[in-house]
Amino acid sequence: MRRIFLALGLAAPEEEVRAQPLAGGVSSGIYRVDLRSGSYCVKQALPKLKVAKDWKVPVERVFAEIGYLRTVGAMVPGHVPQVLGEDAASKSFVMAFLGPEYRNWKAELLAGRIDVETARATGAILGRIHAATADDARLAAQFANDADFHALRLEPYLVETAREHPELAGRLLQVVERTAITRRVLVHGDVSPKNILLGPKGPVLLDAECAWFGDPAFDLAFCLNHFLLKAAHLPACTGALMDSFAGFLQAYWPQVRWEPVAALEQRVATLLPGLTLARVDGKSPVEYLAEPQRQAVRRAAIALLQQEPASLASIAGSWAREFA
């Protein structure tokens, strides 16, 4: 680690470089380094994720994240961390450290502090990224990370859930196949509140190691899923969470110019219940749901999968009736 800071000119030759591990994340080692030149964040990809089920992924995914942050940083400045340098040998990179003025969106939601404007801002930023990268052949070649995306997202979420629910395997695997072959925009792949910091200039997207040129429906469904899951955990906040669900989409839809909104919405609506079920029965279950809540989410998600909802409004309405 000392080598990269010396190479970047961030540490003096005689200066000691100490790394302090930071909490959070299941896929990487994340460290804070304080030097005379400032404070920095180092991220190093792990070959095996810190979850109960066996989940091994290629460490080369770190280069997809570096590429995403640099690409998107030029499109929405200030809404992703600044990459300062990388070290190919250790599969790690250095970012600017974001201090205590940045709040974690997941922590805010779990505390019951639901801000619809945050959801709108996130939807708008994601829409800008998708619109700016749509059908870009250069980016499609750079982020042709199909195998990594399958290993990081499609297999542990949807394929694993199909194993747990063989009666639903046909529907789930059909969604997997459709998602895998739809290549339209630069996808973040992990648009989750835990990976979004709320700072002075609005949301900042973190953890882009799943970056892939693919289906924008995945980013949308992945984020919307968390409003549903938080409603199951905090039923008193269901109204505000469903308002956030709607606000996120209202800010996102006007950016869509690469395909009809109705076509994209239909893919999101059929993907979303599968991802919801995956967060109780896949390889990465959410940790905050008690067993009765997990059972309720499972029942509601299965019902939606069987109905094959045509619109996201119908999913939000059904969820509100179930959990409010």
mmCIF file of C-alpha atoms in Angstrom:
data_model
loop_
_atom_site.group_PDB
_atom_site.id
_atom_site.type_symbol
_atom_site.label_atom_id
_atom_site.label_comp_id
_atom_site.label_asym_id
_atom_site.label_seq_id
_atom_site.Cartn_x
_atom_site.Cartn_y
_atom_site.Cartn_z
ATOM 1 C CA MET A 1 0.000 0.000 0.000
ATOM 2 C CA ARG A 2 2.907 2.332 0.738
ATOM 3 C CA ARG A 3 4.067 1.885 -2.863
ATOM 4 C CA ILE A 4 0.945 3.370 -4.416
ATOM 5 C CA PHE A 5 0.951 6.438 -2.162
ATOM 6 C CA LEU A 6 4.616 7.108 -2.907
ATOM 7 C CA ALA A 7 3.997 6.675 -6.641
ATOM 8 C CA LEU A 8 1.102 9.138 -6.530
ATOM 9 C CA GLY A 9 3.163 11.672 -4.588
ATOM 10 C CA LEU A 10 0.674 11.600 -1.733
ATOM 11 C CA ALA A 11 3.144 10.335 0.883
ATOM 12 C CA ALA A 12 6.620 11.654 1.637
ATOM 13 C CA PRO A 13 9.492 9.118 1.396
ATOM 14 C CA GLU A 14 10.008 9.097 5.159
ATOM 15 C CA GLU A 15 6.295 9.111 6.023
ATOM 16 C CA GLU A 16 4.649 6.071 7.573
ATOM 17 C CA VAL A 17 1.541 4.835 5.723
ATOM 18 C CA ARG A 18 -0.968 3.198 8.062
ATOM 19 C CA ALA A 19 -4.274 1.782 6.866
ATOM 20 C CA GLN A 20 -7.285 1.745 9.159
ATOM 21 C CA PRO A 21 -9.999 -0.768 8.141
ATOM 22 C CA LEU A 22 -13.443 0.748 7.601
ATOM 23 C CA ALA A 23 -16.715 -1.023 8.309
ATOM 24 C CA GLY A 24 -19.202 -1.931 5.604
ATOM 25 C CA GLY A 25 -19.147 -3.841 2.376
ATOM 26 C CA VAL A 26 -19.005 -7.568 1.752
ATOM 27 C CA SER A 27 -16.950 -7.671 -1.426
ATOM 28 C CA SER A 28 -13.854 -5.567 -0.740
ATOM 29 C CA GLY A 29 -11.409 -4.466 1.876
ATOM 30 C CA ILE A 30 -11.896 -0.740 2.483
ATOM 31 C CA TYR A 31 -9.335 1.329 4.399
ATOM 32 C CA ARG A 32 -8.739 4.890 5.511
ATOM 33 C CA VAL A 33 -5.243 6.338 5.230
ATOM 34 C CA ASP A 34 -4.375 9.637 6.904
ATOM 35 C CA LEU A 35 -1.258 11.425 5.656
ATOM 36 C CA ARG A 36 0.138 14.912 5.850
ATOM 37 C CA SER A 37 -1.257 15.529 2.375
ATOM 38 C CA GLY A 38 -4.800 14.564 3.430
ATOM 39 C CA SER A 39 -7.108 11.629 4.083
ATOM 40 C CA TYR A 40 -7.712 8.919 1.485
ATOM 41 C CA CYS A 41 -9.787 5.792 0.960
ATOM 42 C CA VAL A 42 -8.254 2.585 -0.418
ATOM 43 C CA LYS A 43 -10.409 -0.201 -1.847
ATOM 44 C CA GLN A 44 -9.101 -3.704 -2.579
ATOM 45 C CA ALA A 45 -11.207 -6.414 -4.230
ATOM 46 C CA LEU A 46 -11.690 -9.698 -2.334
ATOM 47 C CA PRO A 47 -11.876 -13.058 -4.146
ATOM 48 C CA LYS A 48 -14.597 -14.388 -1.805
ATOM 49 C CA LEU A 49 -17.468 -12.285 -0.530
ATOM 50 C CA LYS A 50 -18.239 -12.025 3.167
ATOM 51 C CA VAL A 51 -21.643 -13.746 3.102
ATOM 52 C CA ALA A 52 -22.951 -17.029 4.539
ATOM 53 C CA LYS A 53 -23.196 -18.862 1.203
ATOM 54 C CA ASP A 54 -20.156 -19.632 -0.929
ATOM 55 C CA TRP A 55 -19.727 -16.707 -3.354
ATOM 56 C CA LYS A 56 -16.447 -16.351 -5.223
ATOM 57 C CA VAL A 57 -15.908 -13.651 -7.838
ATOM 58 C CA PRO A 58 -12.970 -12.464 -9.987
ATOM 59 C CA VAL A 59 -10.845 -9.731 -8.404
ATOM 60 C CA GLU A 60 -10.360 -8.102 -11.821
ATOM 61 C CA ARG A 61 -13.763 -6.483 -11.269
ATOM 62 C CA VAL A 62 -11.892 -3.666 -9.532
ATOM 63 C CA PHE A 63 -10.888 -2.338 -12.957
ATOM 64 C CA ALA A 64 -14.548 -2.139 -14.001
ATOM 65 C CA GLU A 65 -15.197 0.021 -10.946
ATOM 66 C CA ILE A 66 -12.253 2.288 -11.674
ATOM 67 C CA GLY A 67 -13.450 2.677 -15.256
ATOM 68 C CA TYR A 68 -17.010 3.414 -14.161
ATOM 69 C CA LEU A 69 -15.987 6.062 -11.636
ATOM 70 C CA ARG A 70 -13.731 7.820 -14.122
ATOM 71 C CA THR A 71 -16.294 7.651 -16.940
ATOM 72 C CA VAL A 72 -19.256 8.769 -14.859
ATOM 73 C CA GLY A 73 -17.246 11.360 -12.951
ATOM 74 C CA ALA A 74 -16.939 13.312 -16.190
ATOM 75 C CA MET A 75 -20.717 13.115 -16.779
ATOM 76 C CA VAL A 76 -22.048 13.907 -13.306
ATOM 77 C CA PRO A 77 -19.154 15.598 -11.482
ATOM 78 C CA GLY A 78 -19.348 15.319 -7.716
ATOM 79 C CA HIS A 79 -21.763 12.387 -7.749
ATOM 80 C CA VAL A 80 -19.124 9.632 -7.670
ATOM 81 C CA PRO A 81 -15.846 9.544 -5.706
ATOM 82 C CA GLN A 82 -12.735 10.873 -7.425
ATOM 83 C CA VAL A 83 -10.213 8.151 -8.342
ATOM 84 C CA LEU A 84 -6.681 9.327 -7.529
ATOM 85 C CA GLY A 85 -4.710 6.284 -8.619
ATOM 86 C CA GLU A 86 -4.657 2.500 -8.944
ATOM 87 C CA ASP A 87 -2.337 -0.419 -8.269
ATOM 88 C CA ALA A 88 -2.781 -3.317 -10.687
ATOM 89 C CA ALA A 89 -0.633 -5.733 -8.669
ATOM 90 C CA SER A 90 -2.738 -5.507 -5.495
ATOM 91 C CA LYS A 91 -6.062 -5.023 -7.332
ATOM 92 C CA SER A 92 -6.678 -1.821 -5.400
ATOM 93 C CA PHE A 93 -7.204 1.884 -5.962
ATOM 94 C CA VAL A 94 -7.146 5.149 -4.052
ATOM 95 C CA MET A 95 -10.079 7.556 -3.819
ATOM 96 C CA ALA A 96 -10.656 10.873 -2.145
ATOM 97 C CA PHE A 97 -11.960 10.269 1.390
ATOM 98 C CA LEU A 98 -15.520 11.493 2.011
ATOM 99 C CA GLY A 99 -15.806 12.742 5.580
ATOM 100 C CA PRO A 100 -18.529 13.018 8.221
ATOM 101 C CA GLU A 101 -20.447 15.629 6.237
ATOM 102 C CA TYR A 102 -21.630 12.700 4.092
ATOM 103 C CA ARG A 103 -24.491 10.583 5.473
ATOM 104 C CA ASN A 104 -25.284 7.040 4.397
ATOM 105 C CA TRP A 105 -28.721 6.783 2.750
ATOM 106 C CA LYS A 106 -29.373 3.286 4.094
ATOM 107 C CA ALA A 107 -28.771 4.482 7.655
ATOM 108 C CA GLU A 108 -31.157 7.384 7.063
ATOM 109 C CA LEU A 109 -33.895 5.092 5.741
ATOM 110 C CA LEU A 110 -33.536 2.552 8.544
ATOM 111 C CA ALA A 111 -33.808 5.405 11.051
ATOM 112 C CA GLY A 112 -37.148 6.340 9.497
ATOM 113 C CA ARG A 113 -35.863 9.552 7.945
ATOM 114 C CA ILE A 114 -37.498 9.270 4.529
ATOM 115 C CA ASP A 115 -36.745 12.162 2.186
ATOM 116 C CA VAL A 116 -38.535 11.998 -1.166
ATOM 117 C CA GLU A 117 -36.185 14.632 -2.598
ATOM 118 C CA THR A 118 -33.248 12.286 -2.084
ATOM 119 C CA ALA A 119 -35.044 9.624 -4.114
ATOM 120 C CA ARG A 120 -35.791 12.155 -6.866
ATOM 121 C CA ALA A 121 -32.172 13.322 -6.957
ATOM 122 C CA THR A 122 -30.923 9.738 -7.204
ATOM 123 C CA GLY A 123 -33.360 8.935 -10.007
ATOM 124 C CA ALA A 124 -32.305 12.055 -11.895
ATOM 125 C CA ILE A 125 -28.578 11.272 -11.577
ATOM 126 C CA LEU A 126 -29.063 7.677 -12.669
ATOM 127 C CA GLY A 127 -31.144 8.854 -15.618
ATOM 128 C CA ARG A 128 -28.416 11.276 -16.682
ATOM 129 C CA ILE A 129 -25.804 8.505 -16.579
ATOM 130 C CA HIS A 130 -27.937 6.111 -18.594
ATOM 131 C CA ALA A 131 -28.858 8.759 -21.162
ATOM 132 C CA ALA A 132 -25.255 9.903 -21.603
ATOM 133 C CA THR A 133 -24.009 6.345 -22.195
ATOM 134 C CA ALA A 134 -26.896 4.895 -24.213
ATOM 135 C CA ASP A 135 -25.859 2.862 -27.265
ATOM 136 C CA ASP A 136 -22.240 4.042 -26.997
ATOM 137 C CA ALA A 137 -20.188 1.456 -28.893
ATOM 138 C CA ARG A 138 -16.924 2.462 -27.215
ATOM 139 C CA LEU A 139 -18.368 2.000 -23.732
ATOM 140 C CA ALA A 140 -20.094 -1.214 -24.800
ATOM 141 C CA ALA A 141 -16.667 -2.636 -25.668
ATOM 142 C CA GLN A 142 -14.960 -1.260 -22.563
ATOM 143 C CA PHE A 143 -17.606 -2.609 -20.180
ATOM 144 C CA ALA A 144 -18.360 -5.943 -21.873
ATOM 145 C CA ASN A 145 -18.193 -7.559 -18.436
ATOM 146 C CA ASP A 146 -20.869 -10.171 -19.082
ATOM 147 C CA ALA A 147 -19.186 -12.992 -17.156
ATOM 148 C CA ASP A 148 -18.463 -10.813 -14.128
ATOM 149 C CA PHE A 149 -22.001 -9.418 -14.086
ATOM 150 C CA HIS A 150 -23.392 -12.947 -14.181
ATOM 151 C CA ALA A 151 -21.111 -13.989 -11.293
ATOM 152 C CA LEU A 152 -21.796 -10.869 -9.227
ATOM 153 C CA ARG A 153 -25.481 -10.275 -9.887
ATOM 154 C CA LEU A 154 -27.481 -12.687 -12.012
ATOM 155 C CA GLU A 155 -26.236 -15.930 -10.471
ATOM 156 C CA PRO A 156 -26.229 -15.017 -6.751
ATOM 157 C CA TYR A 157 -29.542 -13.190 -6.894
ATOM 158 C CA LEU A 158 -31.838 -14.666 -9.539
ATOM 159 C CA VAL A 159 -30.282 -18.029 -10.388
ATOM 160 C CA GLU A 160 -29.803 -18.902 -6.711
ATOM 161 C CA THR A 161 -33.406 -17.899 -6.005
ATOM 162 C CA ALA A 162 -34.538 -20.140 -8.863
ATOM 163 C CA ARG A 163 -32.747 -23.029 -7.109
ATOM 164 C CA GLU A 164 -34.553 -22.225 -3.870
ATOM 165 C CA HIS A 165 -37.927 -21.916 -5.646
ATOM 166 C CA PRO A 166 -37.992 -24.463 -8.488
ATOM 167 C CA GLU A 167 -41.676 -23.728 -9.119
ATOM 168 C CA LEU A 168 -40.645 -20.198 -10.130
ATOM 169 C CA ALA A 169 -37.450 -21.172 -11.959
ATOM 170 C CA GLY A 170 -38.958 -20.760 -15.422
ATOM 171 C CA ARG A 171 -39.965 -17.144 -14.800
ATOM 172 C CA LEU A 172 -36.755 -16.230 -13.006
ATOM 173 C CA LEU A 173 -34.419 -17.785 -15.544
ATOM 174 C CA GLN A 174 -36.307 -16.137 -18.391
ATOM 175 C CA VAL A 175 -35.635 -12.776 -16.738
ATOM 176 C CA VAL A 176 -31.963 -13.742 -16.322
ATOM 177 C CA GLU A 177 -31.658 -14.547 -20.027
ATOM 178 C CA ARG A 178 -33.411 -11.359 -21.115
ATOM 179 C CA THR A 179 -31.298 -9.194 -18.821
ATOM 180 C CA ALA A 180 -28.073 -10.834 -19.979
ATOM 181 C CA ILE A 181 -28.688 -10.089 -23.662
ATOM 182 C CA THR A 182 -30.035 -6.527 -23.291
ATOM 183 C CA ARG A 183 -27.162 -4.103 -23.811
ATOM 184 C CA ARG A 184 -28.195 -0.440 -23.952
ATOM 185 C CA VAL A 185 -26.447 1.684 -21.268
ATOM 186 C CA LEU A 186 -23.637 1.723 -18.714
ATOM 187 C CA VAL A 187 -25.093 -0.062 -15.693
ATOM 188 C CA HIS A 188 -23.807 0.538 -12.146
ATOM 189 C CA GLY A 189 -25.158 -2.796 -10.919
ATOM 190 C CA ASP A 190 -25.417 -1.988 -7.199
ATOM 191 C CA VAL A 191 -27.592 1.110 -6.863
ATOM 192 C CA SER A 192 -28.467 0.422 -3.252
ATOM 193 C CA PRO A 193 -28.930 2.972 -0.442
ATOM 194 C CA LYS A 194 -25.954 1.424 1.377
ATOM 195 C CA ASN A 195 -23.820 2.524 -1.581
ATOM 196 C CA ILE A 196 -25.131 6.085 -1.705
ATOM 197 C CA LEU A 197 -23.811 8.902 0.442
ATOM 198 C CA LEU A 198 -25.781 12.108 0.879
ATOM 199 C CA GLY A 199 -23.448 15.075 0.730
ATOM 200 C CA PRO A 200 -23.531 18.840 0.337
ATOM 201 C CA LYS A 201 -24.132 18.526 -3.418
ATOM 202 C CA GLY A 202 -26.539 15.589 -3.271
ATOM 203 C CA PRO A 203 -26.188 11.808 -3.680
ATOM 204 C CA VAL A 204 -22.794 10.211 -4.339
ATOM 205 C CA LEU A 205 -22.777 6.718 -5.881
ATOM 206 C CA LEU A 206 -20.214 4.269 -4.482
ATOM 207 C CA ASP A 207 -19.201 0.640 -5.163
ATOM 208 C CA ALA A 208 -19.426 0.306 -8.931
ATOM 209 C CA GLU A 209 -17.538 -2.995 -9.165
ATOM 210 C CA CYS A 210 -20.519 -4.616 -10.943
ATOM 211 C CA ALA A 211 -20.287 -2.068 -13.785
ATOM 212 C CA TRP A 212 -21.480 -3.540 -17.077
ATOM 213 C CA PHE A 213 -22.832 -2.308 -20.385
ATOM 214 C CA GLY A 214 -26.296 -3.779 -20.259
ATOM 215 C CA ASP A 215 -29.906 -3.386 -19.252
ATOM 216 C CA PRO A 216 -30.888 -0.150 -17.457
ATOM 217 C CA ALA A 217 -33.821 -2.098 -15.968
ATOM 218 C CA PHE A 218 -31.396 -3.738 -13.567
ATOM 219 C CA ASP A 219 -30.255 -0.460 -11.970
ATOM 220 C CA LEU A 220 -33.844 0.722 -11.660
ATOM 221 C CA ALA A 221 -35.164 -2.502 -10.151
ATOM 222 C CA PHE A 222 -32.199 -2.853 -7.818
ATOM 223 C CA CYS A 223 -32.803 0.567 -6.271
ATOM 224 C CA LEU A 224 -36.606 0.428 -6.226
ATOM 225 C CA ASN A 225 -36.361 -2.906 -4.433
ATOM 226 C CA HIS A 226 -35.013 -1.171 -1.336
ATOM 227 C CA PHE A 227 -38.103 0.992 -0.930
ATOM 228 C CA LEU A 228 -40.152 -2.224 -0.839
ATOM 229 C CA LEU A 229 -37.832 -3.958 1.612
ATOM 230 C CA LYS A 230 -37.691 -0.954 3.940
ATOM 231 C CA ALA A 231 -41.502 -0.791 3.919
ATOM 232 C CA ALA A 232 -41.654 -4.402 5.109
ATOM 233 C CA HIS A 233 -39.247 -3.468 7.913
ATOM 234 C CA LEU A 234 -40.846 -0.099 8.774
ATOM 235 C CA PRO A 235 -44.574 -0.388 7.976
ATOM 236 C CA ALA A 236 -45.311 2.999 9.544
ATOM 237 C CA CYS A 237 -43.098 4.570 6.847
ATOM 238 C CA THR A 238 -44.719 2.730 3.932
ATOM 239 C CA GLY A 239 -46.497 5.833 2.604
ATOM 240 C CA ALA A 240 -43.327 7.917 2.513
ATOM 241 C CA LEU A 241 -41.356 5.036 1.007
ATOM 242 C CA MET A 242 -43.895 4.532 -1.770
ATOM 243 C CA ASP A 243 -43.752 8.292 -2.408
ATOM 244 C CA SER A 244 -39.983 7.884 -2.748
ATOM 245 C CA PHE A 245 -40.529 4.955 -5.122
ATOM 246 C CA ALA A 246 -42.721 7.185 -7.301
ATOM 247 C CA GLY A 247 -40.430 10.222 -6.974
ATOM 248 C CA PHE A 248 -37.390 8.239 -8.099
ATOM 249 C CA LEU A 249 -39.224 7.188 -11.268
ATOM 250 C CA GLN A 250 -40.695 10.634 -11.938
ATOM 251 C CA ALA A 251 -37.156 12.044 -12.019
ATOM 252 C CA TYR A 252 -35.762 9.176 -14.080
ATOM 253 C CA TRP A 253 -38.355 8.724 -16.867
ATOM 254 C CA PRO A 254 -37.813 12.130 -18.586
ATOM 255 C CA GLN A 255 -34.174 11.117 -19.265
ATOM 256 C CA VAL A 256 -35.175 8.023 -21.274
ATOM 257 C CA ARG A 257 -34.602 8.713 -24.962
ATOM 258 C CA TRP A 258 -32.963 5.487 -26.136
ATOM 259 C CA GLU A 259 -36.136 3.333 -26.058
ATOM 260 C CA PRO A 260 -39.863 3.663 -25.274
ATOM 261 C CA VAL A 261 -40.485 4.186 -21.562
ATOM 262 C CA ALA A 262 -43.220 1.530 -21.634
ATOM 263 C CA ALA A 263 -40.770 -1.121 -22.846
ATOM 264 C CA LEU A 264 -38.251 -0.298 -20.136
ATOM 265 C CA GLU A 265 -40.939 -0.182 -17.439
ATOM 266 C CA GLN A 266 -42.212 -3.619 -18.439
ATOM 267 C CA ARG A 267 -38.727 -5.106 -17.965
ATOM 268 C CA VAL A 268 -38.328 -3.407 -14.594
ATOM 269 C CA ALA A 269 -41.755 -4.610 -13.440
ATOM 270 C CA THR A 270 -40.993 -8.240 -14.234
ATOM 271 C CA LEU A 271 -37.467 -8.073 -12.773
ATOM 272 C CA LEU A 272 -38.315 -6.280 -9.522
ATOM 273 C CA PRO A 273 -40.273 -9.058 -7.719
ATOM 274 C CA GLY A 274 -37.493 -11.521 -8.511
ATOM 275 C CA LEU A 275 -34.914 -9.239 -6.913
ATOM 276 C CA THR A 276 -37.199 -8.746 -3.914
ATOM 277 C CA LEU A 277 -37.448 -12.494 -3.398
ATOM 278 C CA ALA A 278 -33.686 -12.758 -3.897
ATOM 279 C CA ARG A 279 -33.068 -10.504 -0.902
ATOM 280 C CA VAL A 280 -34.578 -13.126 1.383
ATOM 281 C CA ASP A 281 -33.652 -16.346 -0.455
ATOM 282 C CA GLY A 282 -30.609 -15.481 -2.594
ATOM 283 C CA LYS A 283 -26.943 -15.409 -1.626
ATOM 284 C CA SER A 284 -27.109 -11.862 -0.244
ATOM 285 C CA PRO A 285 -30.159 -11.588 2.045
ATOM 286 C CA VAL A 286 -30.810 -8.269 3.765
ATOM 287 C CA GLU A 287 -29.844 -8.394 7.409
ATOM 288 C CA TYR A 288 -32.522 -6.171 8.957
ATOM 289 C CA LEU A 289 -35.655 -8.236 8.321
ATOM 290 C CA ALA A 290 -36.895 -10.401 11.193
ATOM 291 C CA GLU A 291 -38.164 -13.857 10.268
ATOM 292 C CA PRO A 292 -41.888 -12.865 10.210
ATOM 293 C CA GLN A 293 -40.971 -9.960 7.904
ATOM 294 C CA ARG A 294 -38.916 -12.273 5.688
ATOM 295 C CA GLN A 295 -41.897 -14.590 5.374
ATOM 296 C CA ALA A 296 -44.200 -11.688 4.499
ATOM 297 C CA VAL A 297 -41.761 -10.400 1.849
ATOM 298 C CA ARG A 298 -41.466 -13.912 0.428
ATOM 299 C CA ARG A 299 -45.260 -14.286 0.142
ATOM 300 C CA ALA A 300 -45.747 -10.862 -1.427
ATOM 301 C CA ALA A 301 -42.864 -11.254 -3.899
ATOM 302 C CA ILE A 302 -44.042 -14.711 -4.994
ATOM 303 C CA ALA A 303 -47.555 -13.383 -5.532
ATOM 304 C CA LEU A 304 -46.189 -10.597 -7.750
ATOM 305 C CA LEU A 305 -44.026 -13.019 -9.719
ATOM 306 C CA GLN A 306 -47.048 -15.205 -10.370
ATOM 307 C CA GLN A 307 -49.153 -12.213 -11.438
ATOM 308 C CA GLU A 308 -46.454 -10.830 -13.769
ATOM 309 C CA PRO A 309 -47.348 -7.154 -13.087
ATOM 310 C CA ALA A 310 -47.427 -4.866 -16.086
ATOM 311 C CA SER A 311 -46.622 -1.594 -14.289
ATOM 312 C CA LEU A 312 -44.508 -0.353 -11.431
ATOM 313 C CA ALA A 313 -47.447 1.612 -10.032
ATOM 314 C CA SER A 314 -49.349 -1.644 -9.604
ATOM 315 C CA ILE A 315 -46.405 -3.151 -7.710
ATOM 316 C CA ALA A 316 -46.193 -0.125 -5.392
ATOM 317 C CA GLY A 317 -49.951 -0.214 -4.815
ATOM 318 C CA SER A 318 -49.945 -3.917 -4.043
ATOM 319 C CA TRP A 319 -46.992 -3.504 -1.668
ATOM 320 C CA ALA A 320 -48.624 -0.594 0.141
ATOM 321 C CA ARG A 321 -51.788 -2.606 0.713
ATOM 322 C CA GLU A 322 -49.753 -5.521 2.036
ATOM 323 C CA PHE A 323 -47.466 -3.665 4.419
ATOM 324 C CA ALA A 324 -48.955 -0.287 5.354
#
